[in-house]
mmCIF file of N, CA and C in Angstrom:
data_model
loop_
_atom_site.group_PDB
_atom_site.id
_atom_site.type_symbol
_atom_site.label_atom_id
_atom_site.label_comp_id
_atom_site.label_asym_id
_atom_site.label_seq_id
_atom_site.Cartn_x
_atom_site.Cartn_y
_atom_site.Cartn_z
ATOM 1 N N UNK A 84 -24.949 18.832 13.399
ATOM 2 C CA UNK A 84 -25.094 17.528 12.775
ATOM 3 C C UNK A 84 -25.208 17.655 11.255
ATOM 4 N N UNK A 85 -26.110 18.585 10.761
ATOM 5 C CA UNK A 85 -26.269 18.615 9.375
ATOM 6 C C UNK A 85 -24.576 19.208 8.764
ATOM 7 N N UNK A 86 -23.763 19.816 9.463
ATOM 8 C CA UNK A 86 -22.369 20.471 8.837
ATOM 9 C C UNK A 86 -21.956 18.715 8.623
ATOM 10 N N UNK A 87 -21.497 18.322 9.507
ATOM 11 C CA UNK A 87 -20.834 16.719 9.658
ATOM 12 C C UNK A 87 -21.438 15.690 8.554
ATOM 13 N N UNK A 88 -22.910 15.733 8.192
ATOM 14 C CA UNK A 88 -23.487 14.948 7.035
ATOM 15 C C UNK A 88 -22.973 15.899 6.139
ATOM 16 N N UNK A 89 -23.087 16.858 6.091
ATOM 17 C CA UNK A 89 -22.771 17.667 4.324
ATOM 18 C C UNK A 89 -21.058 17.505 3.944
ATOM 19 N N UNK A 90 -20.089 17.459 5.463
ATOM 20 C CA UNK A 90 -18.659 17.253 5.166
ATOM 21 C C UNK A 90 -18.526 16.105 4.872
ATOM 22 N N UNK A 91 -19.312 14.677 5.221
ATOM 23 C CA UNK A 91 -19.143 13.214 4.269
ATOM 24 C C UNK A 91 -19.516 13.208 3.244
ATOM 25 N N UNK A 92 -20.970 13.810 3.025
ATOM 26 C CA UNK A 92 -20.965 13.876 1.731
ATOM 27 C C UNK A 92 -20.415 14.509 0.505
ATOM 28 N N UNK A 93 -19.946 15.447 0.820
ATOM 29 C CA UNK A 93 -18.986 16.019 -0.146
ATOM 30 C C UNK A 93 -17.574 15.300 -0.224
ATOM 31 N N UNK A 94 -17.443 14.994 1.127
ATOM 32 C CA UNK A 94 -15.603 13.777 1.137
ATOM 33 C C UNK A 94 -16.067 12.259 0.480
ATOM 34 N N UNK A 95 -17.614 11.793 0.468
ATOM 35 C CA UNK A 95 -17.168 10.635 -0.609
ATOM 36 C C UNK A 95 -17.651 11.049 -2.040
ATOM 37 N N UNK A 96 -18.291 12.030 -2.206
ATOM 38 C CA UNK A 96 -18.389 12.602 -3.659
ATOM 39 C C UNK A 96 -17.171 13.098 -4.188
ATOM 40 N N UNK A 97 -16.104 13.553 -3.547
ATOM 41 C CA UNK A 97 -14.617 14.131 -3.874
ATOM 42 C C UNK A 97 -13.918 12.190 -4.261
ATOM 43 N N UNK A 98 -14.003 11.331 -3.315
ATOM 44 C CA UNK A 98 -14.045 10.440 -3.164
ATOM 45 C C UNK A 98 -14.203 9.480 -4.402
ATOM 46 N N UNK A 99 -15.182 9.392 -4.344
ATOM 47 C CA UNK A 99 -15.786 9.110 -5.623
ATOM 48 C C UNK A 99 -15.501 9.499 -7.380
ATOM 49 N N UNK A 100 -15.215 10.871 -7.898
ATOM 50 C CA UNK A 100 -14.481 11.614 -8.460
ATOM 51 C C UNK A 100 -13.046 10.808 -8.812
ATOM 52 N N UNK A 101 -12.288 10.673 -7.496
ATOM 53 C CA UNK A 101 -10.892 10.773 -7.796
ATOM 54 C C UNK A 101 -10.888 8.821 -8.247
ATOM 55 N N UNK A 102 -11.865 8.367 -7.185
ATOM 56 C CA UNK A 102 -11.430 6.707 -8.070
ATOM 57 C C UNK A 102 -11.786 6.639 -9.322
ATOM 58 N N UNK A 103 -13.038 7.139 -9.916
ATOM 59 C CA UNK A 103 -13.490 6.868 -11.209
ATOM 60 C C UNK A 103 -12.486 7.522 -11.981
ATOM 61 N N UNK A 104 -11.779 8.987 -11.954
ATOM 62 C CA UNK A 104 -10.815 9.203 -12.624
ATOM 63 C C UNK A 104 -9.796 7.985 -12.872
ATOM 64 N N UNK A 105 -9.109 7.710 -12.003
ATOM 65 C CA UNK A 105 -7.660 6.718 -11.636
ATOM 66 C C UNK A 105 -8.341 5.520 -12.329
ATOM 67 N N UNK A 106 -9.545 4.828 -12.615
ATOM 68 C CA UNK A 106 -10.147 3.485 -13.175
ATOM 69 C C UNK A 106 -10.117 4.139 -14.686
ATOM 70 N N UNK A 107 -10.710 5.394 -15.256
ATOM 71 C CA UNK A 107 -10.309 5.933 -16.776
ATOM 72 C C UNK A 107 -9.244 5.622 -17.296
ATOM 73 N N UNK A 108 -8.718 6.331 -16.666
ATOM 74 C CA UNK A 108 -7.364 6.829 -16.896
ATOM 75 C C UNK A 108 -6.516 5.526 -17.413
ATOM 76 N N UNK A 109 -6.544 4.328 -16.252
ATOM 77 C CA UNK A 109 -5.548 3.652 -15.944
ATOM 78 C C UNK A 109 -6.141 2.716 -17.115
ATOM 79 N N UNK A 110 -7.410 2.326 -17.429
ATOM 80 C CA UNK A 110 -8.061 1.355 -18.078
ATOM 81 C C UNK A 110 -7.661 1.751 -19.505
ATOM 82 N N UNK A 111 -8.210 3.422 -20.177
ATOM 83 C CA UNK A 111 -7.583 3.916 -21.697
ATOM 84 C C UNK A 111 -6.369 3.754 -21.322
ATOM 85 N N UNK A 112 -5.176 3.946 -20.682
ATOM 86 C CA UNK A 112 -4.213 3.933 -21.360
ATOM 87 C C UNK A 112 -3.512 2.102 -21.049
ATOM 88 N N UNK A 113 -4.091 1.297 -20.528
ATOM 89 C CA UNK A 113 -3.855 0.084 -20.652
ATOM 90 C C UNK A 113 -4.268 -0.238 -21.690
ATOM 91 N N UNK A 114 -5.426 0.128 -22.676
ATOM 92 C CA UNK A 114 -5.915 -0.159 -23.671
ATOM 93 C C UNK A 114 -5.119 0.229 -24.743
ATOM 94 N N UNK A 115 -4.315 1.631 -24.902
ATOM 95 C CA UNK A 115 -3.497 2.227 -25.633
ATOM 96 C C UNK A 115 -2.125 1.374 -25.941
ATOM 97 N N UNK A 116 -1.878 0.994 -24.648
ATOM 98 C CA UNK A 116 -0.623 0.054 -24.485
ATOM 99 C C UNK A 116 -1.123 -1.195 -25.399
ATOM 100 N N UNK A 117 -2.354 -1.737 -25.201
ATOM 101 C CA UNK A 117 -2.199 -2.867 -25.935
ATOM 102 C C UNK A 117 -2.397 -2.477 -27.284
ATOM 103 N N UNK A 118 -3.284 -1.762 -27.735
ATOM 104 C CA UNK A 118 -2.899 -1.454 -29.233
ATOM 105 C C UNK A 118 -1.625 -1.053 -29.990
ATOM 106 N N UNK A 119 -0.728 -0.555 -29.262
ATOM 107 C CA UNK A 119 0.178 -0.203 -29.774
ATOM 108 C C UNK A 119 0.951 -1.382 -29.687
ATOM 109 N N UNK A 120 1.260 -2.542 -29.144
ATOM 110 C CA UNK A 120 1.730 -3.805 -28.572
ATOM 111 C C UNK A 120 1.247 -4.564 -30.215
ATOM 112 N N UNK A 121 -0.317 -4.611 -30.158
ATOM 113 C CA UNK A 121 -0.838 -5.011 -31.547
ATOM 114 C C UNK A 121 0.113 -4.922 -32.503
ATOM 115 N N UNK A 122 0.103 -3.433 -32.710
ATOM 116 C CA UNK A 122 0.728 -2.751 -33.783
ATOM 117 C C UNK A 122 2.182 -2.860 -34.365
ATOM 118 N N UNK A 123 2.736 -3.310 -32.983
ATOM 119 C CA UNK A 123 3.819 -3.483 -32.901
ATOM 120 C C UNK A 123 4.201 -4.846 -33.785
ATOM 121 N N UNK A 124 3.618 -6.043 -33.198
ATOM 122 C CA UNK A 124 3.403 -7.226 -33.631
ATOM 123 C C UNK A 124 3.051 -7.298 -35.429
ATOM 124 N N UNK A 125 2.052 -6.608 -35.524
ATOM 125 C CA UNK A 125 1.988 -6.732 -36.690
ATOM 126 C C UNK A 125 2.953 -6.497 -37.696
ATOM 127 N N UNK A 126 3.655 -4.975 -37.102
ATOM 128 C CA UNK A 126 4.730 -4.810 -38.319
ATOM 129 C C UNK A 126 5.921 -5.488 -38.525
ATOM 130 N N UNK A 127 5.830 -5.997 -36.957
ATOM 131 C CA UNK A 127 6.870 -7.011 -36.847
ATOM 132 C C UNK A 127 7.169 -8.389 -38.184
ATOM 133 N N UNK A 128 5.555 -8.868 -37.819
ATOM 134 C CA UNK A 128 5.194 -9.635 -39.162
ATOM 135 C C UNK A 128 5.002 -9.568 -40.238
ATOM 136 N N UNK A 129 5.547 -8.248 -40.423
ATOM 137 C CA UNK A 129 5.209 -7.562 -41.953
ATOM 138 C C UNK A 129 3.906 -7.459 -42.446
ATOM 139 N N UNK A 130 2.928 -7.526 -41.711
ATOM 140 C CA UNK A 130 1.882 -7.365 -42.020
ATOM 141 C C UNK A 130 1.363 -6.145 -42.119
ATOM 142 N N UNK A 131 1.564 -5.022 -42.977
ATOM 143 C CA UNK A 131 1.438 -3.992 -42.722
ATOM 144 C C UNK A 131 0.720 -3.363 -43.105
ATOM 145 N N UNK A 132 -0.200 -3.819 -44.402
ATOM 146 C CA UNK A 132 -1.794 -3.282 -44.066
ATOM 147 C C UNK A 132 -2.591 -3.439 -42.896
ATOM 148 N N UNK A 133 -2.144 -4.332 -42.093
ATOM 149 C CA UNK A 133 -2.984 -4.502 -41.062
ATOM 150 C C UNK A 133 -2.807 -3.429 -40.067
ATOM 151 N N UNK A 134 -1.651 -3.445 -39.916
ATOM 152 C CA UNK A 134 -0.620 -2.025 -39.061
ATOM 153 C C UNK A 134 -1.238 -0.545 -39.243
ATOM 154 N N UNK A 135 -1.506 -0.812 -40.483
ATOM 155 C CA UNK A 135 -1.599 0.466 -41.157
ATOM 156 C C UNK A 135 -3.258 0.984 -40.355
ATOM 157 N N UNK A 136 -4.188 0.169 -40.647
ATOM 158 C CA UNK A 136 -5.678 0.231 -40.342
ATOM 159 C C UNK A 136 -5.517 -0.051 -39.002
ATOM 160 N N UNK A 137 -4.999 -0.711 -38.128
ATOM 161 C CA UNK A 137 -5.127 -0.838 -36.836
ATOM 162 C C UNK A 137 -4.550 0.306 -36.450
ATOM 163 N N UNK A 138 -3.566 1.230 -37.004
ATOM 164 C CA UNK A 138 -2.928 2.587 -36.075
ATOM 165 C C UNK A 138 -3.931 3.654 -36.294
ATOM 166 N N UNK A 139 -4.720 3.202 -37.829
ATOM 167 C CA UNK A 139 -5.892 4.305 -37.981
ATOM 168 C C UNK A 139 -7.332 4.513 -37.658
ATOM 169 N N UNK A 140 -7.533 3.068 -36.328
ATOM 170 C CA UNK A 140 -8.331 3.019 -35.595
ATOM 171 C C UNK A 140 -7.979 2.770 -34.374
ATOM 172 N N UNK A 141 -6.860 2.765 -33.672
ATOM 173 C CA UNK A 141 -6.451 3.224 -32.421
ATOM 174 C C UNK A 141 -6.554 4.569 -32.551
ATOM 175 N N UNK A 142 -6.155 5.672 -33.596
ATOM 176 C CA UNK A 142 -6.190 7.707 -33.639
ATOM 177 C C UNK A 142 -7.574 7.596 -33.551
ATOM 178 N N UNK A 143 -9.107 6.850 -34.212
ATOM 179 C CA UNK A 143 -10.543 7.228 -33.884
ATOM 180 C C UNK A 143 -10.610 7.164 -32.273
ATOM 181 N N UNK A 144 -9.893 5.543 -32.051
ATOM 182 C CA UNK A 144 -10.583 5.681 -30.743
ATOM 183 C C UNK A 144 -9.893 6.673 -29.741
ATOM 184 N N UNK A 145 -8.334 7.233 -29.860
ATOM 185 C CA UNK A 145 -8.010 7.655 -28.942
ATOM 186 C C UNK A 145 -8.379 8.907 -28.774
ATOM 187 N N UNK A 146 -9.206 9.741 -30.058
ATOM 188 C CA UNK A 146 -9.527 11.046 -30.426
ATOM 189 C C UNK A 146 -10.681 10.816 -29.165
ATOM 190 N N UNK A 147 -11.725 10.213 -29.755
ATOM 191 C CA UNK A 147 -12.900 9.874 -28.610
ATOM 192 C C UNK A 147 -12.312 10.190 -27.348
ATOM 193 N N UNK A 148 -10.940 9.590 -26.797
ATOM 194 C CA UNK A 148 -10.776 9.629 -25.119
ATOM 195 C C UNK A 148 -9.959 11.001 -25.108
ATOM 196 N N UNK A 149 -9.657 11.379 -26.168
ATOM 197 C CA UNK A 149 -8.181 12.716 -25.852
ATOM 198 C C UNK A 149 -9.345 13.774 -24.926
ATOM 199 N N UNK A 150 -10.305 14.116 -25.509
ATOM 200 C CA UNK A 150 -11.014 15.324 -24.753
ATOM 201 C C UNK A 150 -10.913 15.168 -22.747
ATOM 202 N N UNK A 151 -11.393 14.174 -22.525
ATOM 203 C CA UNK A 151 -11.478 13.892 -20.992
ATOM 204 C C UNK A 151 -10.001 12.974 -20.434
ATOM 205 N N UNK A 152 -8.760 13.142 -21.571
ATOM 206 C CA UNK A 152 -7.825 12.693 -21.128
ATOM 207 C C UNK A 152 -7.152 14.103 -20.852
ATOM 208 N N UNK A 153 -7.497 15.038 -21.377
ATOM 209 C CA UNK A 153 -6.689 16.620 -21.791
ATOM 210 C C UNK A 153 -6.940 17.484 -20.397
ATOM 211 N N UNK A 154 -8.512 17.076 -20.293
ATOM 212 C CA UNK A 154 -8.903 17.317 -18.587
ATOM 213 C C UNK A 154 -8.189 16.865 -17.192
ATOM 214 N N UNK A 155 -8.360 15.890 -17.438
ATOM 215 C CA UNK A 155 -7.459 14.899 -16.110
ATOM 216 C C UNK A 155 -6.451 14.382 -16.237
ATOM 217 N N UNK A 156 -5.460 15.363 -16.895
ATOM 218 C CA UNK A 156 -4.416 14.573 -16.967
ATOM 219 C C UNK A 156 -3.402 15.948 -17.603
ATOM 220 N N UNK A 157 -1.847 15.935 -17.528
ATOM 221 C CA UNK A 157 -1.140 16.665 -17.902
ATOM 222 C C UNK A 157 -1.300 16.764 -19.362
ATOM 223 N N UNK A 158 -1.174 17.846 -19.760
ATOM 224 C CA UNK A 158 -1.574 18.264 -21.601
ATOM 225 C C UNK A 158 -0.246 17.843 -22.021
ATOM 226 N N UNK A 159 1.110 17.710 -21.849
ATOM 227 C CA UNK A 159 1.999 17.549 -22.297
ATOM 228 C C UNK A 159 1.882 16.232 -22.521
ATOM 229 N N UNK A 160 1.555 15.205 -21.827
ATOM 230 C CA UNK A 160 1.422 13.960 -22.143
ATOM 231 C C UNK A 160 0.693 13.537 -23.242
ATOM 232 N N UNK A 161 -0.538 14.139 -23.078
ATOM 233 C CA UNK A 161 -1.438 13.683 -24.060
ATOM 234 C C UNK A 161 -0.851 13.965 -25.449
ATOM 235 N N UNK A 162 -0.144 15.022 -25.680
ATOM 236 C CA UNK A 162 -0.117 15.588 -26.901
ATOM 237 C C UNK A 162 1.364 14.822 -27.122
ATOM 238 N N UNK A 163 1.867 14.786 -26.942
ATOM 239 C CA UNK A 163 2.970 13.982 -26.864
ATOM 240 C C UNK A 163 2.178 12.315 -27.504
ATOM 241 N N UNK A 164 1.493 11.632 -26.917
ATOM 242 C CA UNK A 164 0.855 10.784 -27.401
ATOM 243 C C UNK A 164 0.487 10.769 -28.822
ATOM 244 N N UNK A 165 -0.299 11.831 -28.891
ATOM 245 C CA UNK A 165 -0.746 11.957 -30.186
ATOM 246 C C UNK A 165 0.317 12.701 -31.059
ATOM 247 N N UNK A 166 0.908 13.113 -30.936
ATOM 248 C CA UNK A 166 2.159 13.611 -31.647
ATOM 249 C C UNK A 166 2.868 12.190 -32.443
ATOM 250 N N UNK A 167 2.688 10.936 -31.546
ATOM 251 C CA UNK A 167 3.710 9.772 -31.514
ATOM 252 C C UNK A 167 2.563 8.806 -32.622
ATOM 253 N N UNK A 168 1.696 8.828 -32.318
ATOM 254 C CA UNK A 168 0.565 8.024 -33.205
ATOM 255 C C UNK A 168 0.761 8.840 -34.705
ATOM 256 N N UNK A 169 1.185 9.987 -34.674
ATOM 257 C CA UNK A 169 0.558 10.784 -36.151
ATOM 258 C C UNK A 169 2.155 10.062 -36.699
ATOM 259 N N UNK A 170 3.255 10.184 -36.227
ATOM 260 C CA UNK A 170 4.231 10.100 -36.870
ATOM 261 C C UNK A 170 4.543 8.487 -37.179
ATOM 262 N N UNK A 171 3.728 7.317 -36.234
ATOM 263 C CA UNK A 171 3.275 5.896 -36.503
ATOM 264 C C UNK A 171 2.705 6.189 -38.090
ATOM 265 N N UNK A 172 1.449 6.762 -37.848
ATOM 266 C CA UNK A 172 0.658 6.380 -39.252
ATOM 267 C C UNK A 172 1.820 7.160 -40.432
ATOM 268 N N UNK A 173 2.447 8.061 -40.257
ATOM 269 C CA UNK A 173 3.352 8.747 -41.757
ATOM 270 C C UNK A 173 4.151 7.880 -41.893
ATOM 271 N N UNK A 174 4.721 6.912 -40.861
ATOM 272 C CA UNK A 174 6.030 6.627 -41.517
ATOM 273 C C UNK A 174 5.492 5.410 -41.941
ATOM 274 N N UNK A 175 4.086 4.938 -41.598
ATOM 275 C CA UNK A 175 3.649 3.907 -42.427
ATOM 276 C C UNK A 175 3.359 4.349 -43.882
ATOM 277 N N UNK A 176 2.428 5.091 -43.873
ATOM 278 C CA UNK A 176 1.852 5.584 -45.421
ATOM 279 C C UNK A 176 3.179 5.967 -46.054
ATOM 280 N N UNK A 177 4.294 5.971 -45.409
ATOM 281 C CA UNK A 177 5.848 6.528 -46.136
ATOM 282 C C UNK A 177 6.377 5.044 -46.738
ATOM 283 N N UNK A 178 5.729 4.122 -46.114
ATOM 284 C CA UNK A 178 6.933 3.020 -46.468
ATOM 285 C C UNK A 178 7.929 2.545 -45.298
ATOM 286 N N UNK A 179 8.135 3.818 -44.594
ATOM 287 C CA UNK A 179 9.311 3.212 -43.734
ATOM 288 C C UNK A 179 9.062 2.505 -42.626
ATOM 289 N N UNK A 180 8.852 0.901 -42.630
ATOM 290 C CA UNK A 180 8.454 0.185 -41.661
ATOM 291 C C UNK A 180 9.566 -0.019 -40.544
ATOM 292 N N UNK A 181 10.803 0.517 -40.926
ATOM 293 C CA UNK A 181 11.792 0.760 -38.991
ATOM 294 C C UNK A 181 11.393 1.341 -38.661
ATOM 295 N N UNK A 182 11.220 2.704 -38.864
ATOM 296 C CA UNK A 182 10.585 3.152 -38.376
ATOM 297 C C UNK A 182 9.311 3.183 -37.390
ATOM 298 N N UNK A 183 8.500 2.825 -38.265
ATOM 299 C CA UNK A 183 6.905 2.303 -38.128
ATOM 300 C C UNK A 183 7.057 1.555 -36.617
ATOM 301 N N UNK A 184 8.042 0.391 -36.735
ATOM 302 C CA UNK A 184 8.324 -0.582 -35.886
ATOM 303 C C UNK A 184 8.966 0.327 -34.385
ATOM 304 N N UNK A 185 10.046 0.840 -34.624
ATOM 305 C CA UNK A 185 10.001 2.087 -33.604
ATOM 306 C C UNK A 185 9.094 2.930 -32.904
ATOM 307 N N UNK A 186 8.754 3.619 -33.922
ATOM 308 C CA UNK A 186 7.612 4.261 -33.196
ATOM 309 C C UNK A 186 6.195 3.375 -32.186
ATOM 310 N N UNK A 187 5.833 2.469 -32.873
ATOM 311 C CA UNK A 187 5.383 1.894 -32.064
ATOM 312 C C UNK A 187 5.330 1.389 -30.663
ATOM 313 N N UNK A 188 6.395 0.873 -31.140
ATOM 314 C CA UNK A 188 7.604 0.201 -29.361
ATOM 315 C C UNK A 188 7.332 1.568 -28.386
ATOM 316 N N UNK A 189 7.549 3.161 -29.348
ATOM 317 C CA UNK A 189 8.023 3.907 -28.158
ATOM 318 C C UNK A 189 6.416 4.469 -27.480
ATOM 319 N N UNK A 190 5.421 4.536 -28.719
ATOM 320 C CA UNK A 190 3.985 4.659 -28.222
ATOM 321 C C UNK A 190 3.795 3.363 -26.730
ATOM 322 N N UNK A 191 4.080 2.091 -27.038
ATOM 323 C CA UNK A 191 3.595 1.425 -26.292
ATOM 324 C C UNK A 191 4.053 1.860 -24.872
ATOM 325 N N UNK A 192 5.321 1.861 -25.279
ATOM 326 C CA UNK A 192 6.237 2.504 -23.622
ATOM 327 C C UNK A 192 6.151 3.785 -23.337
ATOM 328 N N UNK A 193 5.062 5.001 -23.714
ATOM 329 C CA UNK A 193 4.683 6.075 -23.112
ATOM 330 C C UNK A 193 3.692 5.800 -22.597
ATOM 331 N N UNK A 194 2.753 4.586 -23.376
ATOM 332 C CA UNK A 194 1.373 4.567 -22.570
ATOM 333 C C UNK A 194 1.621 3.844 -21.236
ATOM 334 N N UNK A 195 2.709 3.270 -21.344
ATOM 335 C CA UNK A 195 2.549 2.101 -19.848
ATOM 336 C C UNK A 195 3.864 3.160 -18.892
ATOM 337 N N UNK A 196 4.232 4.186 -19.361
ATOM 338 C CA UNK A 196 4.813 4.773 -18.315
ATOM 339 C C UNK A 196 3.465 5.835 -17.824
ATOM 340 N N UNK A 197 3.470 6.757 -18.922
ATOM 341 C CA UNK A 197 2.184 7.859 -18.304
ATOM 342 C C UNK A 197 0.797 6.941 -17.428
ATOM 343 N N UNK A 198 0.460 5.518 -17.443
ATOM 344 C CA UNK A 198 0.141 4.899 -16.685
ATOM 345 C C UNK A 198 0.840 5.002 -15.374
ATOM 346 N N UNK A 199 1.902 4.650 -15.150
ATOM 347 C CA UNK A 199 2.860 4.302 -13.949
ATOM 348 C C UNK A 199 2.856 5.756 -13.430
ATOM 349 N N UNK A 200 3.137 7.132 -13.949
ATOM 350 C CA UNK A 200 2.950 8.201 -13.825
ATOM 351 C C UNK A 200 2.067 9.154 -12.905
ATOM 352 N N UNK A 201 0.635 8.910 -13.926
ATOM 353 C CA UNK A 201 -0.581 8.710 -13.482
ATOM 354 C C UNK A 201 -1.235 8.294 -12.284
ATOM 355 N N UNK A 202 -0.488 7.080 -12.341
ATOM 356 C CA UNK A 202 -1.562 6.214 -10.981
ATOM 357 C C UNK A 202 -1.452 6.979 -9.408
ATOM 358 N N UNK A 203 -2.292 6.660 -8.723
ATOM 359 C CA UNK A 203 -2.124 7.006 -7.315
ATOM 360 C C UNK A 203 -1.552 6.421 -6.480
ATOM 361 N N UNK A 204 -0.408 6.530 -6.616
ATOM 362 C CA UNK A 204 0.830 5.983 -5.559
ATOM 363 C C UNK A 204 1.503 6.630 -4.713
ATOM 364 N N UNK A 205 1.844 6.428 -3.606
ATOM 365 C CA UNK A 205 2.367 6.585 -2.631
ATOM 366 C C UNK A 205 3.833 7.620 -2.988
ATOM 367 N N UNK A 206 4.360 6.867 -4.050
ATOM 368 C CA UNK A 206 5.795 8.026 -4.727
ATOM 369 C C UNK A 206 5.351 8.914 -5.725
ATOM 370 N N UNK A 207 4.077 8.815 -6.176
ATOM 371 C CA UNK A 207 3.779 9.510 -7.274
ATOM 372 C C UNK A 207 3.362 11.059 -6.049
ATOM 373 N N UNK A 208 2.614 10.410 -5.005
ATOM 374 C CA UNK A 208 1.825 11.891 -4.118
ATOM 375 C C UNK A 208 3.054 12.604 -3.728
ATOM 376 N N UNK A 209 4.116 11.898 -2.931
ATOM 377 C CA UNK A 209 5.372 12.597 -2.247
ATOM 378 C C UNK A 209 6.463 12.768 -2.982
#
């Protein structure tokens, strides 16, 4: 009897683990998506001091999540992410707002794929 209590409890602590991961995960990079969506918008509007300070407080906050994103999650992605944010903020501080405007678009659409990626789905397991 005590093997059978210690095998549930360890299967909803494993349990447990894997949803709170998949709720992280899925929640930062929905959050990522919308900042970069922001960002997007803004430069759209030429507003590009705003662009500028909003891409350089989406890199604080995403620094905060990179450590426990680097953990649970493929390193190629992440860095890839941040690879895509550093070259957002240069081609702002450069001037070149197609750029700027590009890069953005393509940040937004890595975060909402490595979401789709990510998640626990049925085609993602098989």
């Amino acid at each position: 009897m005590k093997k059978v209590i210690f095998a549930v409890a360890v299967t909803l602590v494993i349990l447990a683990c894997g949803i709170t991961e998949q709720v992280f995960v899925q929640k930062t990079l929905t959050e990522l998506e919308s900042r970069a969506d922001a960002i997007y918008e803004s430069l759209q509007a030429k507003e590009y001091s705003d662009a500028l300070a909003d891409t350089q407080e989406m890199q604080t906050w995403w620094y905060g999540k990179r450590d426990w994103l680097e953990f649970l999650c493929p390193n190629n992605d992440i860095k890839e992410i941040v690879r895509e944010m550093s070259e957002l903020e240069g081609s702002q501080l450069a001037s070149m707002y197609d750029d700027s405007v590009t890069r953005a678009n393509v940040l937004k659409h890595m975060a909402r794929n490595s979401r789709n990626l990510l998640a626990y789905k049925w085609k993602n397991v098989l």
